[in-house]
PDB file of C-alpha atoms (C1' of nucleotides) in Angstrom:
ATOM      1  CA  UNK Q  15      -1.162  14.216  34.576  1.00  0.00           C
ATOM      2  CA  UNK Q  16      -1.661  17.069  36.597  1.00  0.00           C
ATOM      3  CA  UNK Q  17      -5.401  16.221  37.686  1.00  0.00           C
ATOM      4  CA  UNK Q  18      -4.877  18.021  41.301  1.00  0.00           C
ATOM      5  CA  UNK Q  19      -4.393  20.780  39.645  1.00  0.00           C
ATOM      6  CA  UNK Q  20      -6.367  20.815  36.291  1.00  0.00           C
ATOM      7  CA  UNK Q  21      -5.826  22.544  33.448  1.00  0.00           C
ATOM      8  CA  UNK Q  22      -5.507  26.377  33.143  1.00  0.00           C
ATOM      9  CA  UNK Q  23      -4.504  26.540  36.881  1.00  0.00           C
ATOM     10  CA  UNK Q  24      -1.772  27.831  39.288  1.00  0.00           C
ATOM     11  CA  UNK Q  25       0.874  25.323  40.604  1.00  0.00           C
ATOM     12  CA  UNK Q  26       3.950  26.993  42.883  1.00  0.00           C
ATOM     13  CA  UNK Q  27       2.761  30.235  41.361  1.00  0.00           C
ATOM     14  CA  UNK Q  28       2.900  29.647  37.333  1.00  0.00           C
ATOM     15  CA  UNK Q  29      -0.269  29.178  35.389  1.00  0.00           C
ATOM     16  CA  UNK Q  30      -0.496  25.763  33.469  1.00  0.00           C
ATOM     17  CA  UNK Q  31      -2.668  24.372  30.833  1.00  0.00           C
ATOM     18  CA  UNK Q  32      -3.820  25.519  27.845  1.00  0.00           C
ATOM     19  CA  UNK Q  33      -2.185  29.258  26.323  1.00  0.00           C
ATOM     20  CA  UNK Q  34      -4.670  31.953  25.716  1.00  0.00           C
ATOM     21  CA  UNK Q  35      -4.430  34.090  22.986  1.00  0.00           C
ATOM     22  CA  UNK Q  36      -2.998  37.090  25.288  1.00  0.00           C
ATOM     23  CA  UNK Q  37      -0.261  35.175  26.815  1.00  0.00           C
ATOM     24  CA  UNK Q  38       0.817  34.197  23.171  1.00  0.00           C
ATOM     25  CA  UNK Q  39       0.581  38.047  21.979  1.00  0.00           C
ATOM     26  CA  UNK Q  40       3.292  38.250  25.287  1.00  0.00           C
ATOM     27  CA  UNK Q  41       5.319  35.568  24.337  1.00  0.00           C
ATOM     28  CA  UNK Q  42       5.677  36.401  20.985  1.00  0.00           C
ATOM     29  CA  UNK Q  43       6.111  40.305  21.344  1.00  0.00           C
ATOM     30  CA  UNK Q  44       9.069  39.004  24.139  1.00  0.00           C
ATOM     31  CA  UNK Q  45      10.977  36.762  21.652  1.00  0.00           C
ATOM     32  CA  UNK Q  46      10.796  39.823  18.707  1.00  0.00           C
ATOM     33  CA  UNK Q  47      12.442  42.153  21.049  1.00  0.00           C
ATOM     34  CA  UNK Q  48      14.767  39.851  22.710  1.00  0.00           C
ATOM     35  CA  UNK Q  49      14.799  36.760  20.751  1.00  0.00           C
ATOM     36  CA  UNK Q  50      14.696  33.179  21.952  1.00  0.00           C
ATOM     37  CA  UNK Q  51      16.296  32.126  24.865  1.00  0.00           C
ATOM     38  CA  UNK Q  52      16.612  33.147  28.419  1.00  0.00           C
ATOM     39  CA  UNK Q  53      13.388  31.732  28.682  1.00  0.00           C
ATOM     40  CA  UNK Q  54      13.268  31.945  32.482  1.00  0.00           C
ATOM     41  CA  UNK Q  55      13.456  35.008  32.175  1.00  0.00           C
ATOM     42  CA  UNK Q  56      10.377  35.338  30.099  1.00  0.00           C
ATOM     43  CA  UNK Q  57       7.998  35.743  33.079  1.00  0.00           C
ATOM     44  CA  UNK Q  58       9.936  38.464  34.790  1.00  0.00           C
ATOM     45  CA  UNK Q  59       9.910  40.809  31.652  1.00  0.00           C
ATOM     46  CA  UNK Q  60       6.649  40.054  30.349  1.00  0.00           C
ATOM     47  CA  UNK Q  61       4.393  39.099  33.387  1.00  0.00           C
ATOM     48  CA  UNK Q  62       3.370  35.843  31.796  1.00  0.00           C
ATOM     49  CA  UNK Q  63       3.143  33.264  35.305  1.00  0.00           C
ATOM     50  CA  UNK Q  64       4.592  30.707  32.655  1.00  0.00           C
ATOM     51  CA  UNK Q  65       7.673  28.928  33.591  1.00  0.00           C
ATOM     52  CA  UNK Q  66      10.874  29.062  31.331  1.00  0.00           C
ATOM     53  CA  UNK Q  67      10.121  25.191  29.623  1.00  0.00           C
ATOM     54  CA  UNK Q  68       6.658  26.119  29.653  1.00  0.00           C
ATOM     55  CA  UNK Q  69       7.514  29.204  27.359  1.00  0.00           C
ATOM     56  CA  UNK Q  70      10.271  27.264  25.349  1.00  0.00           C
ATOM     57  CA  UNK Q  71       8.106  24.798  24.208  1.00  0.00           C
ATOM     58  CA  UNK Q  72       5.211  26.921  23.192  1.00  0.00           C
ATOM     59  CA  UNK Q  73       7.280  29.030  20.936  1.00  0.00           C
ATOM     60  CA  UNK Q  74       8.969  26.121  19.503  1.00  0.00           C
ATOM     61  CA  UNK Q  75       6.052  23.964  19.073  1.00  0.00           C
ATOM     62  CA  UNK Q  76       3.213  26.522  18.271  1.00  0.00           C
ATOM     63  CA  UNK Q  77       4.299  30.173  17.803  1.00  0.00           C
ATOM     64  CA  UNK Q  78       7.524  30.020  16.245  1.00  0.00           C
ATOM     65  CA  UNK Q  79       6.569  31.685  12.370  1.00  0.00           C
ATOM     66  CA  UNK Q  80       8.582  29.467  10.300  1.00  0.00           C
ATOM     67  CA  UNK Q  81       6.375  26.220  11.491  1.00  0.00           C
ATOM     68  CA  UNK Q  82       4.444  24.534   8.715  1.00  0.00           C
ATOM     69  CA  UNK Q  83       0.810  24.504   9.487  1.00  0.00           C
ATOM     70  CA  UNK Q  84      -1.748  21.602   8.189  1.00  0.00           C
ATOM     71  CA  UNK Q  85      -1.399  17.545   7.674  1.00  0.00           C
ATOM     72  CA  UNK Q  86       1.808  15.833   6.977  1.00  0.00           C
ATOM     73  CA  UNK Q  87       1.998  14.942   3.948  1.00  0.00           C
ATOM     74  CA  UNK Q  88       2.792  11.067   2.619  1.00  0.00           C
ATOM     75  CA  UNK Q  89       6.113  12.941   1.145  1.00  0.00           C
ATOM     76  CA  UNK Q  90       6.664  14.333   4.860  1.00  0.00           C
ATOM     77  CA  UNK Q  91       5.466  10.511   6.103  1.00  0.00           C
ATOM     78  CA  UNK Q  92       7.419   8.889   4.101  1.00  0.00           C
ATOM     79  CA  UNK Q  93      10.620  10.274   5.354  1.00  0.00           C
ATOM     80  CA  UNK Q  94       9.792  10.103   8.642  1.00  0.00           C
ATOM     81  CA  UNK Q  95       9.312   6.289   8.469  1.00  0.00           C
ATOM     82  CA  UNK Q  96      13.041   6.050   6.841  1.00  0.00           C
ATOM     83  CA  UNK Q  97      13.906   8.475   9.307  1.00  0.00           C
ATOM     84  CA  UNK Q  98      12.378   6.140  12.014  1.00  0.00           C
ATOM     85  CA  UNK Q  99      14.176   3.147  10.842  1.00  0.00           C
ATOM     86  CA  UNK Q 100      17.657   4.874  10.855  1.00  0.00           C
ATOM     87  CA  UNK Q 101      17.680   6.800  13.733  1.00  0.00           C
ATOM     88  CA  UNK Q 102      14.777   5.374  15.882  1.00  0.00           C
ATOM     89  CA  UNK Q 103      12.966   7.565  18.354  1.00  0.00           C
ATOM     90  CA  UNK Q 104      15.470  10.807  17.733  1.00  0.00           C
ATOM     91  CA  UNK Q 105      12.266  12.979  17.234  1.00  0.00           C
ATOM     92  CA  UNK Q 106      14.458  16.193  17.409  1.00  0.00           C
ATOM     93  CA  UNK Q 107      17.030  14.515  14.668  1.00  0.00           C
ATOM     94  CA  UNK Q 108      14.199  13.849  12.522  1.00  0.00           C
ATOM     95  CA  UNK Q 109      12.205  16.925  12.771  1.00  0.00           C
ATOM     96  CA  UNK Q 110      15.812  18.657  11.598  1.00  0.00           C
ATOM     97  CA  UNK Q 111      15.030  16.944   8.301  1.00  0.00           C
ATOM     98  CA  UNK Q 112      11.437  18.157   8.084  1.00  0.00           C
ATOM     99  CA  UNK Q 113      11.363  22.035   7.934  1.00  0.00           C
ATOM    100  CA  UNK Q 114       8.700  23.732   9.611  1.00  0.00           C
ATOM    101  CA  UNK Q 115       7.578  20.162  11.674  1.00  0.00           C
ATOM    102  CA  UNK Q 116       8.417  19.887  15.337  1.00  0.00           C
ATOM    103  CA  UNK Q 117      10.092  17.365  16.808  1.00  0.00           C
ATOM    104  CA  UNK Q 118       6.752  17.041  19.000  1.00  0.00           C
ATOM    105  CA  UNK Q 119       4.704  17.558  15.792  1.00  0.00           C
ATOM    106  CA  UNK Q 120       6.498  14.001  14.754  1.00  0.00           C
ATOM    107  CA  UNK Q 121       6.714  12.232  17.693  1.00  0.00           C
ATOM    108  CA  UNK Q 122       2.425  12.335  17.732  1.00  0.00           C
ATOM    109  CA  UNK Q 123       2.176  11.530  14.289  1.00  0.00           C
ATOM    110  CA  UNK Q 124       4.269   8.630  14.529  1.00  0.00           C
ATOM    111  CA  UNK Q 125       2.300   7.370  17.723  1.00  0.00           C
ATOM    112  CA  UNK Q 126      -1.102   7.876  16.299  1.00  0.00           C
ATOM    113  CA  UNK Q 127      -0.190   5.831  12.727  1.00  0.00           C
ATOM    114  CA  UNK Q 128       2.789   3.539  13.278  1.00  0.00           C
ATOM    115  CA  UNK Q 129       2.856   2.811  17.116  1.00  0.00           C
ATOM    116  CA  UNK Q 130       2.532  -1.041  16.980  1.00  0.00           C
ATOM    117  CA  UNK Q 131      -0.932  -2.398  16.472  1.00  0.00           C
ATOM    118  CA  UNK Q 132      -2.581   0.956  15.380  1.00  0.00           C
ATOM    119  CA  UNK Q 133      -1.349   0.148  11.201  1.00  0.00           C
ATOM    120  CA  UNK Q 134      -4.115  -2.317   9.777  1.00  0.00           C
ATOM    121  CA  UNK Q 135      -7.194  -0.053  11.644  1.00  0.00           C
ATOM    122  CA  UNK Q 136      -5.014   2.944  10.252  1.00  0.00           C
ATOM    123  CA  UNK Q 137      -4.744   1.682   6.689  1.00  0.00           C
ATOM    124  CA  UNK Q 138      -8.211   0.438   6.774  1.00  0.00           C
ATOM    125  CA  UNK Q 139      -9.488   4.052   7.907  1.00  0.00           C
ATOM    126  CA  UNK Q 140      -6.965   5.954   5.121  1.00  0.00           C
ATOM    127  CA  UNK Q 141      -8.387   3.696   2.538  1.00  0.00           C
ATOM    128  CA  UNK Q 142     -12.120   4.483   3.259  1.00  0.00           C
ATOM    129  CA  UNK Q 143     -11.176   7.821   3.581  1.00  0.00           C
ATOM    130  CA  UNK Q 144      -9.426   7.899   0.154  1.00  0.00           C
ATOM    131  CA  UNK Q 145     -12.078   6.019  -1.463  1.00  0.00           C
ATOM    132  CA  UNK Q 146     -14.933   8.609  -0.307  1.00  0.00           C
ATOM    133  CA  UNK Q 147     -13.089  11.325  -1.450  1.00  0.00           C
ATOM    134  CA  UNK Q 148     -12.333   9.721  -4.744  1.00  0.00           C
ATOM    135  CA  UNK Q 149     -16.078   8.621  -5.124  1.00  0.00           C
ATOM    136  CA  UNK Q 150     -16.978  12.639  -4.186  1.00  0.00           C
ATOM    137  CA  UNK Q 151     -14.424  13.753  -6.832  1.00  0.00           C
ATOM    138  CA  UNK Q 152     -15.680  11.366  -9.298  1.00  0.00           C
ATOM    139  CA  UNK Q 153     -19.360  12.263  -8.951  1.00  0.00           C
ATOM    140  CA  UNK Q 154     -18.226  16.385  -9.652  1.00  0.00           C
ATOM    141  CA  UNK Q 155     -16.064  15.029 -12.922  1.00  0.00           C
ATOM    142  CA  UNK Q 156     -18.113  12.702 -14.352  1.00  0.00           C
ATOM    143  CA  UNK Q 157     -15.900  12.088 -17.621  1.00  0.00           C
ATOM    144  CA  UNK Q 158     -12.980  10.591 -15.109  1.00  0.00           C
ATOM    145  CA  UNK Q 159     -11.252   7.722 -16.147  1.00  0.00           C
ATOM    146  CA  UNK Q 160     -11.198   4.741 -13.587  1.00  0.00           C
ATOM    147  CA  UNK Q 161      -8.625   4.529 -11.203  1.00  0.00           C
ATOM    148  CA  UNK Q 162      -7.490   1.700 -10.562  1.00  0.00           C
ATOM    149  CA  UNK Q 163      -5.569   2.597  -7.344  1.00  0.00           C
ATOM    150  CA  UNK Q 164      -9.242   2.956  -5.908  1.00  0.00           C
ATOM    151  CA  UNK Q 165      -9.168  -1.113  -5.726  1.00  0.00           C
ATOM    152  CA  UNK Q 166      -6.346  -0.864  -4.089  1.00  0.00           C
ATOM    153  CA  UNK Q 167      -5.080  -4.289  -4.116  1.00  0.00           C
ATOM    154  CA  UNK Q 168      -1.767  -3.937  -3.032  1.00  0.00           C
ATOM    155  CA  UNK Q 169       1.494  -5.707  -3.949  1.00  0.00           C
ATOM    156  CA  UNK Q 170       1.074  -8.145  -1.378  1.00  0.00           C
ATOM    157  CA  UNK Q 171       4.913  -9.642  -2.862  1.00  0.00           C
ATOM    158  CA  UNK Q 172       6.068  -5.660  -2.639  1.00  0.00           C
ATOM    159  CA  UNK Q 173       4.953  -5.265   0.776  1.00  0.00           C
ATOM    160  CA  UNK Q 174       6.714  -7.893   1.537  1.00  0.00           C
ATOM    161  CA  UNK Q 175      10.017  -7.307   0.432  1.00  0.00           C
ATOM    162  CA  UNK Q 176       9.625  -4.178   2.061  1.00  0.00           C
ATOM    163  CA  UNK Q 177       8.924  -5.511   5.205  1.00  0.00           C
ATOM    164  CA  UNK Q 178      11.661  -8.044   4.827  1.00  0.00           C
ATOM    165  CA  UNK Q 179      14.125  -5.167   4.687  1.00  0.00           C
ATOM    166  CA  UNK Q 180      13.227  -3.808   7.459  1.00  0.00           C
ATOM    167  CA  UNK Q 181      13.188  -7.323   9.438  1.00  0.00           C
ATOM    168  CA  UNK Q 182      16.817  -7.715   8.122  1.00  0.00           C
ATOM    169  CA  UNK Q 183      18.115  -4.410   9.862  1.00  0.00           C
ATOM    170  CA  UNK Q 184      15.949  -5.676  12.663  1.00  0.00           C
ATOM    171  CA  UNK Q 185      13.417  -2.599  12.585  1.00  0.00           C
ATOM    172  CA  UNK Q 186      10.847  -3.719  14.924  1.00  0.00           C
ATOM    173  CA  UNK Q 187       8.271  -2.080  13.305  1.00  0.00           C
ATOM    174  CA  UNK Q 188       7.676  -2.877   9.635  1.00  0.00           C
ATOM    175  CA  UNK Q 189       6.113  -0.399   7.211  1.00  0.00           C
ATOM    176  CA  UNK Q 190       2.977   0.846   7.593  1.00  0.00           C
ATOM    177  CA  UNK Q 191      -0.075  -0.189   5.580  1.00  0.00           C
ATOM    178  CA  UNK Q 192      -1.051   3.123   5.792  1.00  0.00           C
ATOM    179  CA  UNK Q 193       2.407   4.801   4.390  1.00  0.00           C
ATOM    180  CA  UNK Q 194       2.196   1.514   1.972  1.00  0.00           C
ATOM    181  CA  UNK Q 195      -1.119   2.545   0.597  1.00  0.00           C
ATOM    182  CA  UNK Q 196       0.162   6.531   0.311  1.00  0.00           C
ATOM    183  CA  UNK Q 197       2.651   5.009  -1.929  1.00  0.00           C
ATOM    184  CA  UNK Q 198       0.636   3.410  -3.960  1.00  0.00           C
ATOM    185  CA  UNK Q 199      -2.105   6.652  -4.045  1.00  0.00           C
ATOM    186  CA  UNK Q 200       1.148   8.474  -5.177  1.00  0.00           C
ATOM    187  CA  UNK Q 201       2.350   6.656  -6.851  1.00  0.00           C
ATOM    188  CA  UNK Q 202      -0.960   6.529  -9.447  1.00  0.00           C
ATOM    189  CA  UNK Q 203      -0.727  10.338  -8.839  1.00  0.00           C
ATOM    190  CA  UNK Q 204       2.719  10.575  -9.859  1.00  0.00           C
ATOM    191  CA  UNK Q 205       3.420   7.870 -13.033  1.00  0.00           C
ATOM    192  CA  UNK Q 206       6.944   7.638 -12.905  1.00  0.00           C
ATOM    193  CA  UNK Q 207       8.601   4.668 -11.061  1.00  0.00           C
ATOM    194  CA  UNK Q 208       9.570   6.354  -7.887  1.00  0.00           C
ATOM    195  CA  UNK Q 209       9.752   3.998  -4.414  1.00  0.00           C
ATOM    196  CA  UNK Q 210       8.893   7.369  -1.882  1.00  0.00           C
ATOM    197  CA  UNK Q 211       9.178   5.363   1.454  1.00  0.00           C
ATOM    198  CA  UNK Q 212      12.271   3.608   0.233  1.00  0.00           C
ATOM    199  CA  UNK Q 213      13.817   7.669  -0.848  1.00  0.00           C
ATOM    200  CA  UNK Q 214      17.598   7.945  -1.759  1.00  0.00           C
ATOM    201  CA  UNK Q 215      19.946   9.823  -0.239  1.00  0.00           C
ATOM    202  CA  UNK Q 216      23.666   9.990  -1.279  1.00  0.00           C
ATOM    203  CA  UNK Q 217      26.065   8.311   0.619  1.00  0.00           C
ATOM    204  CA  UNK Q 218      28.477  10.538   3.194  1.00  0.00           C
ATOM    205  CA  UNK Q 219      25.303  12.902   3.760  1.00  0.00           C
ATOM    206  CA  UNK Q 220      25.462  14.373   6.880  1.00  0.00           C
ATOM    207  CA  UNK Q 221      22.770  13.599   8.874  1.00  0.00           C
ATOM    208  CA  UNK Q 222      21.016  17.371   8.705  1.00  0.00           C
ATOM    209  CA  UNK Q 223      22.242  19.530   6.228  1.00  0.00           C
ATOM    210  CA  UNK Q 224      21.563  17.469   2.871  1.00  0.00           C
ATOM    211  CA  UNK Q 225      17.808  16.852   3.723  1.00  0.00           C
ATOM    212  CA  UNK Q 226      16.923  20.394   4.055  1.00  0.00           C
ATOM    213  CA  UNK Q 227      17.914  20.977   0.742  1.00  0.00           C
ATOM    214  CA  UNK Q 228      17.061  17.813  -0.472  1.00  0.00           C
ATOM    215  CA  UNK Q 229      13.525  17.821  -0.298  1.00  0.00           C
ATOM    216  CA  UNK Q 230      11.606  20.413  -1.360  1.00  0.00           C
ATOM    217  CA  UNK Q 231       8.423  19.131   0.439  1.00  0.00           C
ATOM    218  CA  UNK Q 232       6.017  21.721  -1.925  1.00  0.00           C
ATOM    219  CA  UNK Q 233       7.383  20.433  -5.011  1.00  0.00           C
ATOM    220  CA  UNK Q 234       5.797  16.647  -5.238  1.00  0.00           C
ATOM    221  CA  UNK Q 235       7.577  16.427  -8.650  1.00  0.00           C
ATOM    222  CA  UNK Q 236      10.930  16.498  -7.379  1.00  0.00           C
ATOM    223  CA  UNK Q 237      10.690  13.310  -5.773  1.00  0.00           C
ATOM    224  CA  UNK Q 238      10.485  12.006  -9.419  1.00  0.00           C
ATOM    225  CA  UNK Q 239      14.328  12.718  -9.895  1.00  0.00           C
ATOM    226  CA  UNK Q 240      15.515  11.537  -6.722  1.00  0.00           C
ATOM    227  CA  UNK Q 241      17.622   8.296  -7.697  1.00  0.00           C
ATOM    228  CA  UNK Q 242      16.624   5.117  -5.815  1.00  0.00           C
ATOM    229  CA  UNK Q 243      19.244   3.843  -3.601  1.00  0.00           C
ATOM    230  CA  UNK Q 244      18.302   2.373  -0.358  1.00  0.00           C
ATOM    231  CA  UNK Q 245      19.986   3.530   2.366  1.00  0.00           C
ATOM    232  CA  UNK Q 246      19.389   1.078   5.453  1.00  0.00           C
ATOM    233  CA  UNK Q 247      21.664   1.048   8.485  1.00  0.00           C
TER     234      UNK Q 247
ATOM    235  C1'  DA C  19     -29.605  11.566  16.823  1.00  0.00           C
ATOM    236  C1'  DA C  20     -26.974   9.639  20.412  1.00  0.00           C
ATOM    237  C1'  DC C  21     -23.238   7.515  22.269  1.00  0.00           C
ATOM    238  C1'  DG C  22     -18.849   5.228  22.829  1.00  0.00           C
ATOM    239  C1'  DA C  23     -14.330   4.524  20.742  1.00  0.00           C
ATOM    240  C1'  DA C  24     -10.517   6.184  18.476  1.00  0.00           C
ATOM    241  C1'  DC C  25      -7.817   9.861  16.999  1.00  0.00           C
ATOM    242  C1'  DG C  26      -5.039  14.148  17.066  1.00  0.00           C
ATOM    243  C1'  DC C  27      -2.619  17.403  19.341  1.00  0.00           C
ATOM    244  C1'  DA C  28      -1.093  20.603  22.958  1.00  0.00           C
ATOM    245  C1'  DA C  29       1.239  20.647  27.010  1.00  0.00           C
ATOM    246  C1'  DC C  30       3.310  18.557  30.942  1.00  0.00           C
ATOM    247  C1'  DC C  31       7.042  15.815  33.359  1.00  0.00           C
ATOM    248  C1'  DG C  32      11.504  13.842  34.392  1.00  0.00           C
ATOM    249  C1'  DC C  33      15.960  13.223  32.960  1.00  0.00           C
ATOM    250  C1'  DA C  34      20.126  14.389  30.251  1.00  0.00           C
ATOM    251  C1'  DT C  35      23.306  17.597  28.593  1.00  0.00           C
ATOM    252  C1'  DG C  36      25.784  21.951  28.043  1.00  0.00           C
ATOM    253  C1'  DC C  37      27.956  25.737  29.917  1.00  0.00           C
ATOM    254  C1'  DG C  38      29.537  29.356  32.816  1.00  0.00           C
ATOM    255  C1'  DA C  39      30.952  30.740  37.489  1.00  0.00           C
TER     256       DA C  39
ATOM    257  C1'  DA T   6      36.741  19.718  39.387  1.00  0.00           C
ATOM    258  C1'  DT T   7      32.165  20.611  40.552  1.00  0.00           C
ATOM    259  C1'  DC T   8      28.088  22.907  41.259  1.00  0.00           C
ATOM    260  C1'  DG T   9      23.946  25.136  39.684  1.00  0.00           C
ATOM    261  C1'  DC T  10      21.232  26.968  36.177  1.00  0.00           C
ATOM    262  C1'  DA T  11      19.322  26.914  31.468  1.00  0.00           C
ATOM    263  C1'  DT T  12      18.012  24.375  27.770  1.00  0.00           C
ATOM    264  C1'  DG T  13      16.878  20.267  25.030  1.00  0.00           C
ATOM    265  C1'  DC T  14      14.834  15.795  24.465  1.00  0.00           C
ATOM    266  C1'  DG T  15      11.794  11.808  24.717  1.00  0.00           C
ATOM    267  C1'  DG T  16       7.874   9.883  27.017  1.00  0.00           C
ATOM    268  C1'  DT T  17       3.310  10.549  28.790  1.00  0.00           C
ATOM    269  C1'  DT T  18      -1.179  12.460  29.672  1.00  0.00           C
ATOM    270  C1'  DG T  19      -5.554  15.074  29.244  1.00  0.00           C
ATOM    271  C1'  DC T  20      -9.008  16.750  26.512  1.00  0.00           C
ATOM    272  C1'  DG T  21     -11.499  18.264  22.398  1.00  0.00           C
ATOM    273  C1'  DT T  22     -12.830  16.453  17.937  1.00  0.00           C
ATOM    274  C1'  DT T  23     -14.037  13.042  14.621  1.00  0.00           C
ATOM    275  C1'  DC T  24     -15.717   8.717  13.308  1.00  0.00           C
ATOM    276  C1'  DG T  25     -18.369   4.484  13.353  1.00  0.00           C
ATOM    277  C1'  DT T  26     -22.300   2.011  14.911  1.00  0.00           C
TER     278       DT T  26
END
DNA sequence: AACGAACGCAACCGCATGCGA
DNA sequence: ATCGCATGCGGTTGCGTTCGT
């Protein structure tokens, strides 16, 4: 990218690479007293050398205090792979859906699991993962019953059909295994018969306003009432 | 324990769009 | 109408961390 340069160095006079904590405290202290915007104008009030995009994106990608911290969650997966499938790469459309995620936040997780290729070694890695921490969990509570989502053996017919949907409004990328075997994890964690990658939403919604109140991504049990509609385009 | 591969994420770039002068 | 600046967006890259062998 910038190799000439490297990171953490000076290129036509601003400083690139990685923020330190002190240029944060800047940016931060600049935004409460003037709020966001007029980023260019960021380095002549503060003395950060950052340049206006520079500052833009590290407030609304790091610094910004209503951003959720930690994993996404298969809820938060989940619509972002019906997201996906609507709207395509729209990263900033579907982050507008996810409160507290970042459009950049997104983009990354959806090239790291679902980027063509990368599902089966995905799914494979999520399952061993799931299965150690089951096995760890099962060794501290002994009296357990067994689960039999640790087998895992997925609806191959299920899959399937799901995949067939997406074929059919020629999304080039089917589900993922991985999302596929979140399902079925919460789907044992959560009894009732609820399809989470395949989520309703009411027809006429507009395309940001109903999801925000939609989903309330702490409550898992809401999902349980959502009714199951597909919704492909 | 060591090492290479894969992953995850922050940050950059170029281009598009919006808006005021 | 158009020009220039500010901002937003999607794609890409570099690097630290984690994982598997």
């Amino acid at each position: 990218m910038d190799g000439q340069f490297g990171w953490g160095t000076l290129e036509d006079g601003w400083r690139k690479g990685p923020w330190t904590p002190q240029e944060d405290k800047l940016l931060i202290e600049h935004v409460n007293l003037h709020g966001e915007g007029r980023w260019n104008s960021v380095s002549k009030l503060t003395g950060l050398r950052r340049s206006g995009k520079s500052c833009r994106l590290r407030w609304v990608n790091y610094l910004r205090p209503d951003l959720k911290r930690g994993k996404i969650t298969p809820q938060e997966e989940s619509i972002i792979l019906d997201l996906h499938a609507r709207w395509g790469n729209r990263w900033s459309t579907i982050a507008r859906s996810l409160p507290g995620r970042t459009d950049n936040e997104i983009k990354n997780y959806w090239r790291t699991h679902f980027k063509k290729g990368k599902t089966s070694k995905n799914a494979e890695r999520a399952r061993a993962r799931f299965l150690k921490q089951q096995q760890e969990q099962q060794q501290q509570q002994q009296q357990q019953p067994p689960l039999q989502v640790l087998q895992l053996q997925v609806d191959q017919e299920q899959q399937q059909q799901y995949n067939n949907i997406y074929q059919q409004n020629q999304v080039v990328q089917p589900i993922g295994e991985q999302a596929y075997i979140d399902e079925m994890i919460m789907a044992y964690m959560n009894p009732n018969p609820i399809s989470s990658s395949m989520t309703s939403m009411s027809e006429g919604s507009s395309e940001d306003g109903a999801w925000g109140s939609l989903w309330n991504l702490d409550d898992v049990q809401h999902n349980a009432v959502q009714d199951q509609v597909l919704y492909f385009y």
